[in-house]
Amino acid sequence: PPARTPSPAGCVMPPTPQAIEQRLHCLYMEGPEVFREVIELVISNDPKNENTMVDQALARAGLALSDIDFIAMHQANGRMNQQLEERLVHRGFGGKIYNNFSRYANTTSAAIPSVLHEAAALEILVRGMTFMIVVFGGGYTWYVVIGRWTAEKPLIVYGPRV
């Protein structure tokens, strides 16, 4: 089971003065357990474990990890990124993984657009590459997108300059 402590937070337990005093309005998670579970949910070190986000997406696309040229991942924290990158390489990924965590830290929903913008602007992600986007978030929500990059020029976005 997920390493979440059940909490009546949110609309079930609105932040009334009494709830706030008793800290009942907060959701609690067991950080180290969540960390381990998310790592294993994304990609396992065991190639026989095909029940991971990455493996399931690749199977649906009819591709192997070695077919992917570029990966953009949600940037929860530096240690998590490092472990995920090591597992991906261990499992056969030979492409490019780009992140900007060291400059911006966890930018939540801005992580993927900023990574794609920077990678395209720096010509790390170029036309014709097969890319994979891996995102995960609170409540154990997740998504994987696999596609082919077709933009000829870097995307025009409004955000920090590269």
Short mmCIF file of C-alpha atoms in Angstrom, two decimals, residues 27-138:
data_model
loop_
_atom_site.label_atom_id
_atom_site.label_comp_id
_atom_site.label_asym_id
_atom_site.label_seq_id
_atom_site.Cartn_x
_atom_site.Cartn_y
_atom_site.Cartn_z
CA LEU A 27 -2.03 15.63 4.60
CA TYR A 28 0.87 13.63 5.97
CA MET A 29 3.20 11.35 4.05
CA GLU A 30 6.07 9.13 5.12
CA GLY A 31 8.81 10.79 3.05
CA PRO A 32 11.39 7.97 2.85
CA GLU A 33 8.72 5.35 2.04
CA VAL A 34 7.13 7.55 -0.61
CA PHE A 35 10.58 8.18 -2.12
CA ARG A 36 11.28 4.43 -2.42
CA GLU A 37 7.82 3.64 -3.77
CA VAL A 38 7.92 6.38 -6.42
CA ILE A 39 11.36 5.27 -7.63
CA GLU A 40 10.08 1.69 -8.02
CA LEU A 41 6.81 2.91 -9.60
CA VAL A 42 8.70 4.83 -12.32
CA ILE A 43 11.34 2.23 -13.28
CA SER A 44 12.56 -0.91 -11.54
CA ASN A 45 16.14 -2.13 -11.48
CA ASP A 46 14.70 -5.57 -12.19
CA PRO A 47 14.10 -5.93 -15.95
CA LYS A 48 11.59 -8.71 -15.19
CA ASN A 49 9.36 -6.19 -13.38
CA GLU A 50 7.34 -4.79 -16.26
CA ASN A 51 4.72 -3.21 -14.02
CA THR A 52 6.32 0.23 -13.94
CA MET A 53 5.20 3.50 -15.51
CA VAL A 54 7.99 3.47 -18.06
CA ASP A 55 7.67 -0.21 -18.96
CA GLN A 56 3.90 -0.02 -19.40
CA ALA A 57 4.14 3.07 -21.61
CA LEU A 58 6.86 1.50 -23.75
CA ALA A 59 4.82 -1.69 -24.15
CA ARG A 60 1.76 0.27 -25.26
CA ALA A 61 3.88 2.21 -27.77
CA GLY A 62 5.60 -0.95 -29.04
CA LEU A 63 8.99 0.50 -28.20
CA ALA A 64 12.04 -0.39 -26.11
CA LEU A 65 13.84 1.98 -23.77
CA SER A 66 16.71 2.00 -26.27
CA ASP A 67 14.32 3.53 -28.87
CA ILE A 68 13.89 6.69 -26.75
CA ASP A 69 16.27 9.56 -27.58
CA PHE A 70 15.29 12.07 -24.89
CA ILE A 71 13.58 11.94 -21.48
CA ALA A 72 12.11 14.84 -19.55
CA MET A 73 11.11 13.96 -16.00
CA HIS A 74 9.25 15.66 -13.23
CA GLN A 75 11.83 17.16 -10.93
CA ALA A 76 10.78 16.25 -7.40
CA ASN A 77 14.26 16.41 -5.90
CA GLY A 78 17.86 15.96 -6.94
CA ARG A 79 18.40 12.58 -5.26
CA MET A 80 15.27 11.16 -6.85
CA ASN A 81 16.35 12.41 -10.30
CA GLN A 82 19.79 10.85 -9.84
CA GLN A 83 18.40 7.45 -8.83
CA LEU A 84 15.88 7.44 -11.68
CA GLU A 85 18.57 8.34 -14.20
CA GLU A 86 20.83 5.55 -12.89
CA ARG A 87 18.00 3.02 -13.18
CA LEU A 88 17.11 4.15 -16.70
CA VAL A 89 20.73 3.75 -17.83
CA HIS A 90 20.97 0.39 -16.06
CA ARG A 91 17.89 -0.76 -17.96
CA GLY A 92 19.31 0.23 -21.36
CA PHE A 93 18.56 3.91 -21.90
CA GLY A 94 21.35 5.51 -23.91
CA GLY A 95 19.75 8.82 -24.87
CA LYS A 96 19.69 12.18 -23.19
CA ILE A 97 18.00 13.05 -19.93
CA TYR A 98 17.71 16.76 -19.36
CA ASN A 99 16.69 18.53 -16.22
CA ASN A 100 17.14 22.00 -14.78
CA PHE A 101 16.58 21.04 -11.15
CA SER A 102 19.97 22.43 -10.09
CA ARG A 103 18.92 25.90 -11.26
CA TYR A 104 15.23 26.04 -10.34
CA ALA A 105 14.59 23.15 -7.87
CA ASN A 106 11.08 21.65 -7.85
CA THR A 107 9.01 23.87 -10.11
CA THR A 108 5.98 21.55 -9.94
CA SER A 109 3.81 22.08 -13.01
CA ALA A 110 6.40 24.29 -14.72
CA ALA A 111 9.08 21.57 -14.74
CA ILE A 112 8.20 19.89 -18.03
CA PRO A 113 7.53 23.06 -20.09
CA SER A 114 10.76 24.63 -18.82
CA VAL A 115 12.79 21.48 -19.55
CA LEU A 116 11.36 21.13 -23.07
CA HIS A 117 11.96 24.82 -23.79
CA GLU A 118 15.55 24.76 -22.57
CA ALA A 119 16.42 21.44 -24.23
CA ALA A 120 15.04 22.64 -27.58
CA ALA A 121 16.75 26.03 -27.29
CA LEU A 122 20.08 24.33 -26.48
CA GLU A 123 19.53 21.84 -29.34
CA ILE A 124 19.61 18.89 -26.94
CA LEU A 125 16.10 18.00 -28.11
CA VAL A 126 15.93 18.24 -31.90
CA ARG A 127 13.47 17.45 -34.65
CA GLY A 128 12.93 13.74 -35.23
CA MET A 129 13.84 12.59 -31.73
CA THR A 130 11.58 10.15 -29.92
CA PHE A 131 10.93 11.63 -26.50
CA MET A 132 9.38 10.48 -23.26
CA ILE A 133 7.84 12.72 -20.61
CA VAL A 134 7.48 11.16 -17.15
CA VAL A 135 5.52 13.00 -14.47
CA PHE A 136 4.32 12.01 -11.03
CA GLY A 137 2.77 13.94 -8.21
CA GLY A 138 0.87 14.03 -4.97
#
